[in-house]
Amino acid sequence: MRIDCEVHAFRREARRAAPIIDGSLEELDGAARDCAITGLVLVQPSFLNGDPTELFAQASQARMPVRLIPPLVQPLALEVLEEWGRSGAAGLALTLEDPDPLAESLEAALQLGLHLEVSGGVEGREHLAELLLADGHRLVFRGFGLADSASDPAWDSRLERLLTLAQGAEVWVKLSGVGRVPDGWAQAAAGRMLEALGPEQLLWGSDWPHVTAAHAYAPSYAQTLEWLEKLVPDKDARERILGETSAALYGFRSATSRPAPA
Amino acid sequence: MRIYSRPRFATGRVHSIVGLAPIGDIMELERHSPHAQRDVARRAIEQKLEERLYTRHAAVEDLLWLVNRALAGALPAAVCGEGTP
């Protein structure tokens, strides 16, 4: 199984700002299949804010195995999260900006086995992340786990702290953000992460379709995989990231990795 | 949640840093900066998690103490041969 851990699915009508493109699962499914991707993780796109209705509606159209990451932006009852879990949610997307009101929902998420997908970086929130880990949460950091790509990964103390936090812990870092982060920076950061964490704690997300890029659908789905090849040149490590690591975390039934067709 | 009490601000406000502003105003400004707000917001959930972890550690320590006490009671009996048939 080869899994893309971050895609966005939405109807054309759900777009309110340019570019108005079709992000339907049918479109996405076709592009992924052409690249031998066999499982998708649908993450709520930020332009849909906190309402997961569209996310669940799109997931019901899926023809390949999918898992969902709906947003947690307000306190939710255990019953709601339980329902989400039954509908395919494997985790919750949130930022650690203002987590106080979410304390009880986070406890419920822990009981239900939903992991937390953190965007906006971990910097300044390391202690909270440590406490969440000690409490039993599993954390996924999206977009390399950093708020920006302003510093050289070789000297970035934020990256150092992230790696220290992640080593040996229930932490995964998502290599995502193609088109948003400079290629050279992404390669250097991925190299450091591979060295420190190995492919067992790394995930890949195409972020497809790209709605913030200058051109809709750019880069193409195939180009996002080429980007991953540059970030992780070792084929075995790459297949492990796409396969076993992702399947185990998101609970896809087949946890065995099959190599891509030549 | 308030970090500083009003009287401390009131005391600081009368002194000034040359070329800048009264200390109290600077501190007040910092208290309302986004960074300071994040620190205040973080406090409650961290405190809650720390309390839960402390409770859990205390429960484990109690359990270990009970196990140790039970073992300590059983050990002399075995050493003295009282348990042998």
CSV table of C-alpha atoms in Angstrom, one decimal, chain A residues 31-260:
chain,number,residue,atom,x,y,z
A,31,ALA,CA,-4.5,11.5,-10.2
A,32,ALA,CA,-3.4,9.4,-7.2
A,33,ARG,CA,-4.1,6.1,-9.0
A,34,ASP,CA,-2.0,7.2,-11.9
A,35,CYS,CA,1.0,7.5,-9.5
A,36,ALA,CA,0.3,4.1,-7.8
A,37,ILE,CA,-1.0,5.7,-4.7
A,38,THR,CA,-3.6,3.4,-3.1
A,39,GLY,CA,-4.7,5.2,0.1
A,40,LEU,CA,-5.5,8.8,0.9
A,41,VAL,CA,-5.7,10.9,4.1
A,42,LEU,CA,-8.1,13.7,3.6
A,43,VAL,CA,-7.2,16.8,5.7
A,44,GLN,CA,-9.6,19.7,6.1
A,45,PRO,CA,-8.5,22.5,3.8
A,46,SER,CA,-8.0,25.7,5.7
A,47,PHE,CA,-10.5,27.7,3.4
A,48,LEU,CA,-13.3,25.5,4.7
A,49,ASN,CA,-12.5,26.7,8.3
A,50,GLY,CA,-14.0,24.6,11.1
A,51,ASP,CA,-16.9,22.9,9.4
A,52,PRO,CA,-16.1,19.3,8.4
A,53,THR,CA,-19.4,18.6,6.6
A,54,GLU,CA,-17.7,18.9,3.2
A,55,LEU,CA,-14.8,16.6,4.3
A,56,PHE,CA,-17.2,13.8,5.4
A,57,ALA,CA,-19.4,14.2,2.3
A,58,GLN,CA,-16.4,13.9,0.0
A,59,ALA,CA,-15.1,10.9,1.9
A,60,SER,CA,-18.3,9.1,1.3
A,61,GLN,CA,-17.6,9.2,-2.5
A,62,ALA,CA,-14.2,7.5,-2.1
A,63,ARG,CA,-13.3,4.5,-4.2
A,64,MET,CA,-10.0,3.9,-2.6
A,65,PRO,CA,-9.3,3.5,1.2
A,66,VAL,CA,-9.4,6.9,2.9
A,67,ARG,CA,-8.9,8.2,6.4
A,68,LEU,CA,-10.0,11.7,7.6
A,69,ILE,CA,-8.5,14.4,9.7
A,70,PRO,CA,-11.3,16.8,10.6
A,71,PRO,CA,-10.6,20.1,12.3
A,72,LEU,CA,-10.8,20.6,16.1
A,73,VAL,CA,-11.3,24.3,16.5
A,74,GLN,CA,-13.9,24.4,19.2
A,75,PRO,CA,-14.8,22.1,22.2
A,76,LEU,CA,-16.6,19.0,21.0
A,77,ALA,CA,-18.5,16.4,23.0
A,78,LEU,CA,-17.2,12.8,23.2
A,79,GLU,CA,-20.2,11.6,21.3
A,80,VAL,CA,-19.4,13.9,18.3
A,81,LEU,CA,-15.8,12.7,18.2
A,82,GLU,CA,-17.0,9.1,18.6
A,83,GLU,CA,-19.2,9.6,15.5
A,84,TRP,CA,-16.3,11.1,13.6
A,85,GLY,CA,-14.2,8.1,14.5
A,86,ARG,CA,-16.9,5.7,13.2
A,87,SER,CA,-17.0,7.8,10.0
A,88,GLY,CA,-13.4,7.3,9.2
A,89,ALA,CA,-11.6,10.0,11.2
A,90,ALA,CA,-8.1,8.8,12.4
A,91,GLY,CA,-7.0,12.1,14.0
A,92,LEU,CA,-7.9,15.7,14.5
A,93,ALA,CA,-6.3,18.8,12.9
A,94,LEU,CA,-5.5,21.7,15.2
A,95,THR,CA,-3.0,24.4,16.1
A,96,LEU,CA,-1.5,24.8,19.5
A,97,GLU,CA,-2.2,28.5,19.5
A,98,ASP,CA,-5.1,28.6,22.0
A,99,PRO,CA,-5.5,25.0,23.3
A,100,ASP,CA,-7.2,25.8,26.7
A,101,PRO,CA,-10.8,25.5,25.5
A,102,LEU,CA,-10.0,22.2,23.8
A,103,ALA,CA,-8.7,20.5,27.0
A,104,GLU,CA,-11.7,18.2,27.5
A,105,SER,CA,-12.0,17.4,23.8
A,106,LEU,CA,-8.3,16.4,23.7
A,107,GLU,CA,-9.0,14.1,26.6
A,108,ALA,CA,-11.9,12.6,24.6
A,109,ALA,CA,-9.7,12.2,21.6
A,110,LEU,CA,-7.1,10.3,23.6
A,111,GLN,CA,-9.8,7.9,24.9
A,112,LEU,CA,-11.0,7.3,21.3
A,113,GLY,CA,-7.5,6.8,19.9
A,114,LEU,CA,-7.6,9.9,17.6
A,115,HIS,CA,-4.1,11.4,17.1
A,116,LEU,CA,-3.4,15.1,16.8
A,117,GLU,CA,-2.2,16.7,13.6
A,118,VAL,CA,-0.6,20.0,14.5
A,119,SER,CA,-0.1,22.8,12.0
A,120,GLY,CA,1.6,26.1,12.5
A,121,GLY,CA,4.8,24.6,13.9
A,122,VAL,CA,5.8,23.5,17.4
A,123,GLU,CA,8.1,26.4,18.2
A,124,GLY,CA,7.2,28.0,21.5
A,125,ARG,CA,4.9,25.1,22.3
A,126,GLU,CA,7.5,22.4,23.1
A,127,HIS,CA,6.5,22.1,26.7
A,128,LEU,CA,2.9,21.6,25.9
A,129,ALA,CA,3.8,19.0,23.3
A,130,GLU,CA,5.9,17.2,25.9
A,131,LEU,CA,3.0,17.1,28.3
A,132,LEU,CA,0.6,15.9,25.6
A,133,LEU,CA,3.0,13.1,24.7
A,134,ALA,CA,3.4,12.2,28.4
A,135,ASP,CA,-0.4,12.1,28.6
A,136,GLY,CA,-0.4,9.4,25.8
A,137,HIS,CA,-1.2,11.5,22.8
A,138,ARG,CA,0.3,10.8,19.4
A,139,LEU,CA,1.4,13.9,17.5
A,140,VAL,CA,1.8,14.5,13.8
A,141,PHE,CA,3.5,17.8,12.8
A,142,ARG,CA,2.4,19.0,9.4
A,143,GLY,CA,4.6,21.0,7.1
A,144,PHE,CA,7.9,19.9,8.5
A,145,GLY,CA,6.8,20.9,12.0
A,146,LEU,CA,8.0,24.4,11.6
A,147,ALA,CA,6.1,27.7,11.1
A,148,ASP,CA,8.3,28.8,8.3
A,149,SER,CA,11.4,28.0,6.2
A,150,ALA,CA,13.3,31.2,7.1
A,151,SER,CA,16.3,29.5,8.7
A,152,ASP,CA,19.0,27.2,7.3
A,153,PRO,CA,18.0,23.7,8.6
A,154,ALA,CA,21.7,23.1,9.4
A,155,TRP,CA,21.6,25.8,12.1
A,156,ASP,CA,17.9,26.1,12.9
A,157,SER,CA,17.5,25.7,16.7
A,158,ARG,CA,13.7,25.2,16.3
A,159,LEU,CA,14.4,22.2,14.1
A,160,GLU,CA,16.9,20.9,16.7
A,161,ARG,CA,14.2,21.2,19.5
A,162,LEU,CA,11.6,19.5,17.3
A,163,LEU,CA,14.0,16.6,16.6
A,164,THR,CA,14.9,16.3,20.3
A,165,LEU,CA,11.2,16.2,21.1
A,166,ALA,CA,10.4,13.6,18.4
A,167,GLN,CA,13.2,11.2,18.9
A,168,GLY,CA,11.9,8.0,20.5
A,169,ALA,CA,8.5,9.5,21.0
A,170,GLU,CA,5.1,9.0,19.4
A,171,VAL,CA,5.8,11.8,17.0
A,172,TRP,CA,5.6,11.9,13.2
A,173,VAL,CA,6.6,14.7,10.9
A,174,LYS,CA,4.9,15.3,7.6
A,175,LEU,CA,7.0,16.2,4.6
A,176,SER,CA,4.5,18.4,3.0
A,177,GLY,CA,4.4,21.9,1.5
A,178,VAL,CA,5.7,21.5,-2.0
A,179,GLY,CA,5.5,24.8,-3.7
A,180,ARG,CA,5.3,26.7,-0.4
A,181,VAL,CA,8.8,25.9,0.9
A,182,PRO,CA,12.1,26.3,-1.2
A,183,ASP,CA,13.3,23.0,-2.6
A,184,GLY,CA,16.8,23.4,-1.2
A,185,TRP,CA,15.5,24.1,2.2
A,186,ALA,CA,13.1,21.1,2.0
A,187,GLN,CA,15.9,18.7,0.9
A,188,ALA,CA,18.2,19.9,3.8
A,189,ALA,CA,15.4,19.6,6.4
A,190,ALA,CA,14.3,16.2,5.2
A,191,GLY,CA,17.9,15.0,5.2
A,192,ARG,CA,18.3,16.0,8.9
A,193,MET,CA,14.9,14.4,9.8
A,194,LEU,CA,15.8,11.2,8.1
A,195,GLU,CA,19.1,11.1,9.9
A,196,ALA,CA,17.5,11.9,13.3
A,197,LEU,CA,14.2,10.1,13.1
A,198,GLY,CA,14.4,7.6,10.2
A,199,PRO,CA,11.5,6.7,7.8
A,200,GLU,CA,9.6,5.3,10.8
A,201,GLN,CA,8.6,8.7,11.9
A,202,LEU,CA,8.2,10.5,8.6
A,203,LEU,CA,5.1,10.9,6.4
A,204,TRP,CA,4.5,12.4,3.0
A,205,GLY,CA,1.6,14.6,1.9
A,206,SER,CA,1.1,16.0,-1.6
A,207,ASP,CA,-1.2,18.8,-0.4
A,208,TRP,CA,-3.0,18.2,-3.7
A,209,PRO,CA,-4.8,20.0,-5.3
A,210,HIS,CA,-2.9,23.2,-4.7
A,211,VAL,CA,-5.3,26.1,-4.3
A,212,THR,CA,-2.8,28.7,-3.2
A,213,ALA,CA,-0.3,28.1,-6.1
A,214,ALA,CA,-0.1,30.6,-8.8
A,215,HIS,CA,-1.8,28.1,-11.2
A,216,ALA,CA,-4.5,25.7,-10.2
A,217,TYR,CA,-3.4,22.1,-9.9
A,218,ALA,CA,0.3,23.2,-10.1
A,219,PRO,CA,2.5,21.4,-9.4
A,220,SER,CA,0.9,18.3,-10.9
A,221,TYR,CA,0.3,15.2,-8.7
A,222,ALA,CA,3.2,13.4,-10.4
A,223,GLN,CA,5.5,16.3,-9.6
A,224,THR,CA,4.7,16.2,-5.9
A,225,LEU,CA,6.0,12.6,-5.9
A,226,GLU,CA,9.1,13.6,-7.8
A,227,TRP,CA,9.6,16.2,-5.0
A,228,LEU,CA,9.5,13.4,-2.5
A,229,GLU,CA,12.1,11.5,-4.5
A,230,LYS,CA,14.4,14.4,-4.2
A,231,LEU,CA,13.8,14.8,-0.5
A,232,VAL,CA,14.2,11.1,0.2
A,233,PRO,CA,16.5,9.7,-2.5
A,234,ASP,CA,16.8,6.2,-0.9
A,235,LYS,CA,14.0,4.0,-2.4
A,236,ASP,CA,13.6,1.7,0.6
A,237,ALA,CA,13.3,4.7,3.0
A,238,ARG,CA,10.8,6.3,0.6
A,239,GLU,CA,8.7,3.2,0.3
A,240,ARG,CA,8.6,2.8,4.0
A,241,ILE,CA,7.4,6.3,4.4
A,242,LEU,CA,4.7,5.8,1.8
A,243,GLY,CA,3.8,2.3,3.1
A,244,GLU,CA,4.4,0.8,6.5
A,245,THR,CA,4.8,4.0,8.5
A,246,SER,CA,1.6,5.7,7.1
A,247,ALA,CA,-0.5,2.5,7.1
A,248,ALA,CA,0.3,1.8,10.8
A,249,LEU,CA,-0.4,5.3,12.0
A,250,TYR,CA,-3.6,5.8,10.1
A,251,GLY,CA,-4.9,2.3,10.6
A,252,PHE,CA,-5.1,1.2,7.0
A,253,ARG,CA,-5.8,-2.5,6.9
A,254,SER,CA,-2.8,-3.6,4.9
A,255,ALA,CA,0.4,-2.5,6.6
A,256,THR,CA,2.6,-4.1,4.1
A,257,SER,CA,4.4,-1.9,1.6
A,258,ARG,CA,4.4,-2.8,-2.1
A,259,PRO,CA,7.0,-1.3,-4.4
A,260,ALA,CA,5.7,1.0,-7.1
